GROMACS .gro file of C-alpha atoms in nm:
model
  306
    1MET     CA    1   7.112  -4.588   8.014
    2ARG     CA    2   6.784  -4.736   8.136
    3LYS     CA    3   6.742  -4.751   8.511
    4GLY     CA    4   6.685  -5.101   8.642
    5ARG     CA    5   6.592  -5.256   8.973
    6GLU     CA    6   6.855  -5.327   9.237
    7PHE     CA    7   7.005  -5.673   9.203
    8SER     CA    8   7.172  -5.878   9.472
    9ALA     CA    9   7.432  -6.057   9.259
   10ILE     CA   10   7.789  -6.041   9.381
   11SER     CA   11   7.966  -5.753   9.209
   12PRO     CA   12   8.322  -5.767   9.071
   13ALA     CA   13   8.439  -5.544   9.356
   14ARG     CA   14   8.324  -5.805   9.607
   15VAL     CA   15   8.477  -6.093   9.416
   16ILE     CA   16   8.822  -5.954   9.334
   17GLY     CA   17   9.078  -6.040   9.598
   18GLY     CA   18   8.855  -6.273   9.794
   19LYS     CA   19   8.619  -6.564   9.775
   20ALA     CA   20   8.258  -6.511   9.676
   21LYS     CA   21   8.000  -6.597   9.938
   22LYS     CA   22   7.875  -6.949   9.904
   23CYS     CA   23   7.508  -6.859   9.914
   24LEU     CA   24   7.257  -6.575   9.929
   25GLY     CA   25   7.102  -6.566  10.272
   26GLY     CA   26   7.133  -6.944  10.302
   27MET     CA   27   7.004  -7.003   9.948
   28MET     CA   28   7.235  -7.177   9.705
   29ALA     CA   29   7.293  -6.986   9.382
   30ASN     CA   30   7.173  -7.141   9.057
   31PHE     CA   31   7.403  -7.059   8.768
   32TYR     CA   32   7.288  -7.038   8.406
   33LEU     CA   33   7.540  -6.994   8.128
   34ILE     CA   34   7.420  -6.907   7.780
   35ILE     CA   35   7.678  -6.935   7.503
   36VAL     CA   36   7.618  -6.727   7.188
   37THR     CA   37   7.916  -6.794   6.968
   38ASP     CA   38   8.036  -6.897   6.624
   39CYS     CA   39   8.169  -7.231   6.746
   40GLY     CA   40   8.173  -7.545   6.540
   41GLY     CA   41   8.269  -7.909   6.557
   42SER     CA   42   8.434  -8.006   6.884
   43ASP     CA   43   8.420  -7.651   7.025
   44ARG     CA   44   8.092  -7.713   7.207
   45GLY     CA   45   8.247  -7.994   7.409
   46ARG     CA   46   8.541  -7.773   7.501
   47TYR     CA   47   8.304  -7.501   7.624
   48GLU     CA   48   8.126  -7.757   7.843
   49ILE     CA   49   8.455  -7.870   7.998
   50ALA     CA   50   8.566  -7.508   8.044
   51ALA     CA   51   8.240  -7.416   8.220
   52SER     CA   52   8.260  -7.715   8.453
   53ARG     CA   53   8.623  -7.644   8.546
   54SER     CA   54   8.580  -7.266   8.570
   55PHE     CA   55   8.288  -7.293   8.813
   56TYR     CA   56   8.435  -7.575   9.028
   57PRO     CA   57   8.386  -7.646   9.319
   58ARG     CA   58   8.042  -7.501   9.254
   59ARG     CA   59   7.786  -7.714   9.076
   60PRO     CA   60   7.840  -7.686   8.697
   61PRO     CA   61   7.612  -7.422   8.544
   62ALA     CA   62   7.313  -7.510   8.329
   63LEU     CA   63   7.437  -7.455   7.972
   64THR     CA   64   7.242  -7.336   7.669
   65PHE     CA   65   7.408  -7.294   7.327
   66PHE     CA   66   7.318  -7.066   7.037
   67GLU     CA   67   7.570  -7.161   6.769
   68THR     CA   68   7.558  -6.872   6.522
   69ASN     CA   69   7.823  -7.016   6.282
   70SER     CA   70   7.823  -6.689   6.085
   71MET     CA   71   8.111  -6.498   6.253
   72ASN     CA   72   7.878  -6.200   6.215
   73THR     CA   73   7.847  -5.951   6.503
   74LEU     CA   74   7.493  -5.852   6.395
   75HIS     CA   75   7.394  -6.218   6.431
   76ALA     CA   76   7.556  -6.253   6.774
   77GLY     CA   77   7.423  -5.921   6.904
   78PHE     CA   78   7.071  -5.988   6.780
   79THR     CA   79   7.069  -6.341   6.921
   80THR     CA   80   7.184  -6.215   7.261
   81ALA     CA   81   6.929  -5.932   7.281
   82ALA     CA   82   6.632  -6.101   7.113
   83HIS     CA   83   6.647  -6.480   7.149
   84VAL     CA   84   6.823  -6.487   7.487
   85LEU     CA   85   6.718  -6.179   7.685
   86SER     CA   86   6.357  -6.166   7.566
   87THR     CA   87   6.314  -6.533   7.657
   88VAL     CA   88   6.474  -6.490   8.000
   89GLU     CA   89   6.257  -6.185   8.072
   90HIS     CA   90   5.938  -6.348   7.946
   91PHE     CA   91   5.931  -6.545   8.272
   92GLY     CA   92   5.964  -6.239   8.493
   93PRO     CA   93   6.246  -6.081   8.696
   94LEU     CA   94   6.534  -6.298   8.808
   95ALA     CA   95   6.455  -6.458   9.143
   96ARG     CA   96   6.687  -6.440   9.441
   97GLY     CA   97   6.964  -6.689   9.378
   98GLU     CA   98   6.934  -6.694   8.998
   99ARG     CA   99   7.260  -6.595   8.826
  100PHE     CA  100   7.250  -6.553   8.447
  101GLY     CA  101   7.567  -6.511   8.244
  102ILE     CA  102   7.571  -6.468   7.867
  103LEU     CA  103   7.876  -6.507   7.644
  104CYS     CA  104   7.827  -6.297   7.330
  105ASN     CA  105   8.109  -6.375   7.095
  106ALA     CA  106   8.165  -6.289   6.733
  107ALA     CA  107   8.489  -6.130   6.627
  108PRO     CA  108   8.569  -6.197   6.261
  109ARG     CA  109   8.938  -6.179   6.188
  110HIS     CA  110   9.116  -6.065   5.875
  111GLY     CA  111   9.458  -6.161   5.750
  112THR     CA  112   9.753  -5.935   5.822
  113GLU     CA  113   9.764  -5.827   5.458
  114ASP     CA  114   9.427  -5.648   5.472
  115GLY     CA  115   9.327  -5.629   5.838
  116LYS     CA  116   9.420  -5.265   5.889
  117ARG     CA  117   9.267  -5.161   5.559
  118LEU     CA  118   8.937  -5.323   5.654
  119ARG     CA  119   8.927  -5.239   6.024
  120GLY     CA  120   9.152  -4.939   6.073
  121GLU     CA  121   9.496  -4.869   6.212
  122GLY     CA  122   9.369  -4.937   6.565
  123ARG     CA  123   9.300  -5.302   6.490
  124LYS     CA  124   9.449  -5.533   6.750
  125GLY     CA  125   9.597  -5.860   6.636
  126GLU     CA  126   9.477  -6.033   6.954
  127GLY     CA  127   9.119  -5.912   6.899
  128GLU     CA  128   8.899  -5.636   7.034
  129GLU     CA  129   8.880  -5.550   7.403
  130ILE     CA  130   8.673  -5.786   7.617
  131TYR     CA  131   8.406  -5.636   7.841
  132ALA     CA  132   8.197  -5.765   8.129
  133LEU     CA  133   7.860  -5.585   8.134
  134LEU     CA  134   7.604  -5.587   8.413
  135LEU     CA  135   7.258  -5.528   8.268
  136ASP     CA  136   6.959  -5.362   8.431
  137ASN     CA  137   6.787  -5.697   8.480
  138GLY     CA  138   7.080  -5.845   8.674
  139ALA     CA  139   7.223  -6.061   8.396
  140TRP     CA  140   7.590  -6.037   8.296
  141VAL     CA  141   7.716  -6.030   7.938
  142VAL     CA  142   8.081  -6.096   7.852
  143GLY     CA  143   8.236  -6.066   7.508
  144PRO     CA  144   8.452  -5.861   7.272
  145ASN     CA  145   8.340  -5.508   7.189
  146ALA     CA  146   8.336  -5.583   6.818
  147GLY     CA  147   8.087  -5.449   6.563
  148LEU     CA  148   7.727  -5.500   6.674
  149ASN     CA  149   7.788  -5.747   6.957
  150PHE     CA  150   7.668  -5.496   7.217
  151TYR     CA  151   7.470  -5.257   6.998
  152PHE     CA  152   7.124  -5.380   7.099
  153ILE     CA  153   7.196  -5.394   7.474
  154GLN     CA  154   7.411  -5.083   7.519
  155HIS     CA  155   7.129  -4.874   7.671
  156ARG     CA  156   7.066  -5.148   7.929
  157VAL     CA  157   7.420  -5.153   8.069
  158ARG     CA  158   7.428  -5.061   8.438
  159ALA     CA  159   7.801  -5.117   8.487
  160SER     CA  160   8.084  -5.203   8.248
  161TYR     CA  161   8.429  -5.348   8.311
  162LEU     CA  162   8.730  -5.402   8.089
  163VAL     CA  163   8.851  -5.762   8.117
  164THR     CA  164   9.226  -5.827   8.126
  165ASP     CA  165   9.393  -6.168   8.143
  166THR     CA  166   9.720  -6.126   8.334
  167SER     CA  167   9.842  -6.484   8.280
  168GLY     CA  168  10.051  -6.388   7.978
  169MET     CA  169   9.878  -6.655   7.771
  170THR     CA  170   9.834  -6.596   7.398
  171THR     CA  171   9.536  -6.776   7.251
  172PRO     CA  172   9.300  -6.762   6.951
  173PHE     CA  173   9.025  -6.917   7.169
  174ARG     CA  174   8.968  -6.631   7.413
  175SER     CA  175   8.597  -6.704   7.441
  176MET     CA  176   8.665  -7.038   7.610
  177GLU     CA  177   8.990  -6.963   7.792
  178VAL     CA  178   8.923  -6.606   7.911
  179MET     CA  179   8.553  -6.523   7.878
  180VAL     CA  180   8.410  -6.835   8.044
  181PRO     CA  181   8.630  -6.789   8.356
  182THR     CA  182   8.532  -6.421   8.354
  183LEU     CA  183   8.164  -6.522   8.372
  184ALA     CA  184   8.243  -6.751   8.665
  185LYS     CA  185   8.411  -6.458   8.837
  186VAL     CA  186   8.141  -6.194   8.787
  187LEU     CA  187   7.864  -6.439   8.880
  188GLY     CA  188   8.038  -6.503   9.209
  189ALA     CA  189   8.113  -6.870   9.145
  190LYS     CA  190   8.493  -6.859   9.159
  191ASP     CA  191   8.761  -6.594   9.181
  192HIS     CA  192   8.999  -6.641   8.888
  193ARG     CA  193   9.284  -6.419   9.002
  194ASN     CA  194   9.439  -6.392   8.655
  195ILE     CA  195   9.123  -6.213   8.539
  196GLU     CA  196   9.128  -5.842   8.622
  197LEU     CA  197   8.820  -5.622   8.592
  198THR     CA  198   8.863  -5.247   8.555
  199ALA     CA  199   8.568  -5.009   8.541
  200LYS     CA  200   8.554  -4.858   8.192
  201SER     CA  201   8.274  -4.696   7.994
  202LEU     CA  202   8.149  -4.895   7.696
  203LEU     CA  203   8.169  -4.719   7.360
  204VAL     CA  204   7.995  -4.918   7.089
  205PRO     CA  205   8.110  -4.866   6.726
  206GLU     CA  206   7.867  -4.667   6.510
  207PRO     CA  207   7.690  -4.907   6.274
  208GLU     CA  208   7.563  -4.871   5.920
  209LYS     CA  209   7.198  -4.767   5.922
  210GLY     CA  210   6.929  -4.962   5.741
  211VAL     CA  211   6.727  -5.282   5.755
  212PHE     CA  212   6.919  -5.609   5.765
  213VAL     CA  213   6.872  -5.984   5.784
  214ALA     CA  214   6.955  -6.064   6.147
  215ASP     CA  215   6.873  -6.436   6.154
  216TRP     CA  216   6.673  -6.710   5.986
  217ASP     CA  217   6.520  -7.039   6.096
  218GLU     CA  218   6.477  -7.389   5.955
  219HIS     CA  219   6.124  -7.301   5.839
  220GLY     CA  220   6.274  -7.051   5.595
  221ASN     CA  221   6.157  -6.740   5.783
  222LEU     CA  222   6.390  -6.441   5.772
  223TYR     CA  223   6.424  -6.225   6.085
  224VAL     CA  224   6.492  -5.863   5.993
  225VAL     CA  225   6.594  -5.571   6.210
  226ALA     CA  226   6.613  -5.196   6.151
  227ILE     CA  227   6.915  -5.003   6.269
  228GLY     CA  228   6.850  -4.632   6.304
  229SER     CA  229   6.487  -4.631   6.182
  230GLN     CA  230   6.151  -4.804   6.223
  231THR     CA  231   5.967  -4.613   5.949
  232TRP     CA  232   6.008  -4.896   5.698
  233VAL     CA  233   5.708  -5.105   5.810
  234PRO     CA  234   5.395  -5.053   5.593
  235ALA     CA  235   5.053  -5.013   5.754
  236MET     CA  236   4.870  -5.334   5.847
  237GLY     CA  237   4.720  -5.488   5.534
  238GLU     CA  238   4.932  -5.275   5.300
  239HIS     CA  239   5.205  -5.397   5.062
  240SER     CA  240   5.568  -5.298   5.010
  241VAL     CA  241   5.829  -5.423   4.767
  242PHE     CA  242   6.137  -5.571   4.936
  243ARG     CA  243   6.470  -5.635   4.767
  244ILE     CA  244   6.757  -5.842   4.904
  245GLY     CA  245   7.047  -5.862   4.664
  246ASP     CA  246   6.894  -5.916   4.320
  247LYS     CA  247   6.576  -6.082   4.449
  248ILE     CA  248   6.253  -5.882   4.475
  249ALA     CA  249   5.915  -5.969   4.627
  250ARG     CA  250   5.598  -5.779   4.716
  251LEU     CA  251   5.505  -5.845   5.079
  252ARG     CA  252   5.180  -5.777   5.262
  253HIS     CA  253   5.192  -5.672   5.625
  254VAL     CA  254   4.978  -5.921   5.821
  255GLU     CA  255   4.913  -5.997   6.186
  256GLY     CA  256   5.066  -6.333   6.270
  257ILE     CA  257   5.300  -6.577   6.094
  258PHE     CA  258   5.010  -6.789   5.965
  259ALA     CA  259   4.789  -6.498   5.858
  260GLY     CA  260   4.884  -6.500   5.488
  261GLN     CA  261   4.745  -6.714   5.212
  262THR     CA  262   4.939  -7.027   5.117
  263GLY     CA  263   5.239  -6.922   4.909
  264GLU     CA  264   5.188  -6.548   4.982
  265PRO     CA  265   5.497  -6.348   5.085
  266THR     CA  266   5.419  -6.159   5.406
  267LEU     CA  267   5.576  -5.931   5.664
  268THR     CA  268   5.468  -6.009   6.019
  269THR     CA  269   5.568  -6.054   6.382
  270GLY     CA  270   5.571  -6.352   6.618
  271SER     CA  271   5.651  -6.387   6.987
  272LEU     CA  272   6.015  -6.280   6.964
  273LYS     CA  273   6.098  -5.934   7.098
  274LEU     CA  274   6.398  -5.704   7.076
  275ASN     CA  275   6.416  -5.453   7.362
  276GLY     CA  276   6.043  -5.479   7.417
  277GLN     CA  277   5.949  -5.443   7.049
  278PHE     CA  278   5.829  -5.731   6.833
  279VAL     CA  279   6.079  -5.859   6.576
  280HIS     CA  280   5.959  -5.862   6.214
  281TYR     CA  281   5.975  -6.176   6.000
  282LEU     CA  282   5.959  -6.227   5.627
  283VAL     CA  283   5.734  -6.532   5.587
  284VAL     CA  284   5.588  -6.738   5.303
  285VAL     CA  285   5.316  -6.967   5.443
  286GLY     CA  286   5.382  -7.322   5.326
  287SER     CA  287   5.713  -7.227   5.166
  288SER     CA  288   6.041  -7.048   5.238
  289ALA     CA  289   6.099  -6.673   5.240
  290ARG     CA  290   6.472  -6.739   5.259
  291ALA     CA  291   6.462  -6.938   4.936
  292LEU     CA  292   6.241  -6.672   4.775
  293PHE     CA  293   6.512  -6.414   4.840
  294GLY     CA  294   6.798  -6.634   4.721
  295ASN     CA  295   6.914  -6.764   5.062
  296PRO     CA  296   7.071  -6.437   5.181
  297PRO     CA  297   7.332  -6.454   5.458
  298VAL     CA  298   7.296  -6.285   5.795
  299GLY     CA  299   7.388  -5.920   5.752
  300ALA     CA  300   7.239  -5.888   5.402
  301LYS     CA  301   7.078  -5.547   5.351
  302VAL     CA  302   6.704  -5.530   5.293
  303VAL     CA  303   6.596  -5.249   5.062
  304ILE     CA  304   6.235  -5.134   5.068
  305GLU     CA  305   6.152  -5.005   4.720
  306GLU     CA  306   5.936  -4.696   4.671
   0.00000   0.00000   0.00000
């Protein structure tokens, strides 16, 4: 676990059983809530209402949405660690009074007829356990410990808490009805007494190793990530053959997303980082790498041919 600087945010121990302090040394807290979730349709509006009500009487938090739509834990975990955390940290350490909470939610369900076969006898019908995680930079992450949700941030966890809702409510929308109030609680905005936090070590499921499509953008660039190895990247200027599904292309490793010739498939990096390391993109200048590889979904395996 990486050692981080001391952070002055109100801890769960100080929030449980009493009201959080209204300010930090006379300075009003500014709350930021970042929602990484597979919501769709009217869900976004419901999250906005939930955030406003959960933080009341405090000022509603500033909300940012990353709607993954894939129900894929690799997608949610990558978005949280790369898009969210690297952007937050690009602007330096959190200032006194800044409170960042991130909801990382992807928990694909399976029907009762095959759920245990696909996910083991320990599968819980109500979903995986929810955790509240304090990171080394002072931000909080709340979500279910499912798949790769927490894989990319696990070494940055400074404290972890099991979240329990004692209201007796049964709901398929735990991210809105349980996780958003939990973020209000750990950020010191409001003590939701039905939310209990119990210190518990986080154990992240062991993932499949390899290189995978972690995201893609509207320009047709594919974001790829290696799990368990970084030896797959060819030397700068060299070529490698990449296969995704039944689509194959020969890519040249170049420096910058516009460094290739028009129509040339390339492997490169941009400004996005994952735990301090630049994220690799598959790019075709003036065209679409995603289309070149048959529009693969998030989670598709990338095979580097010999």
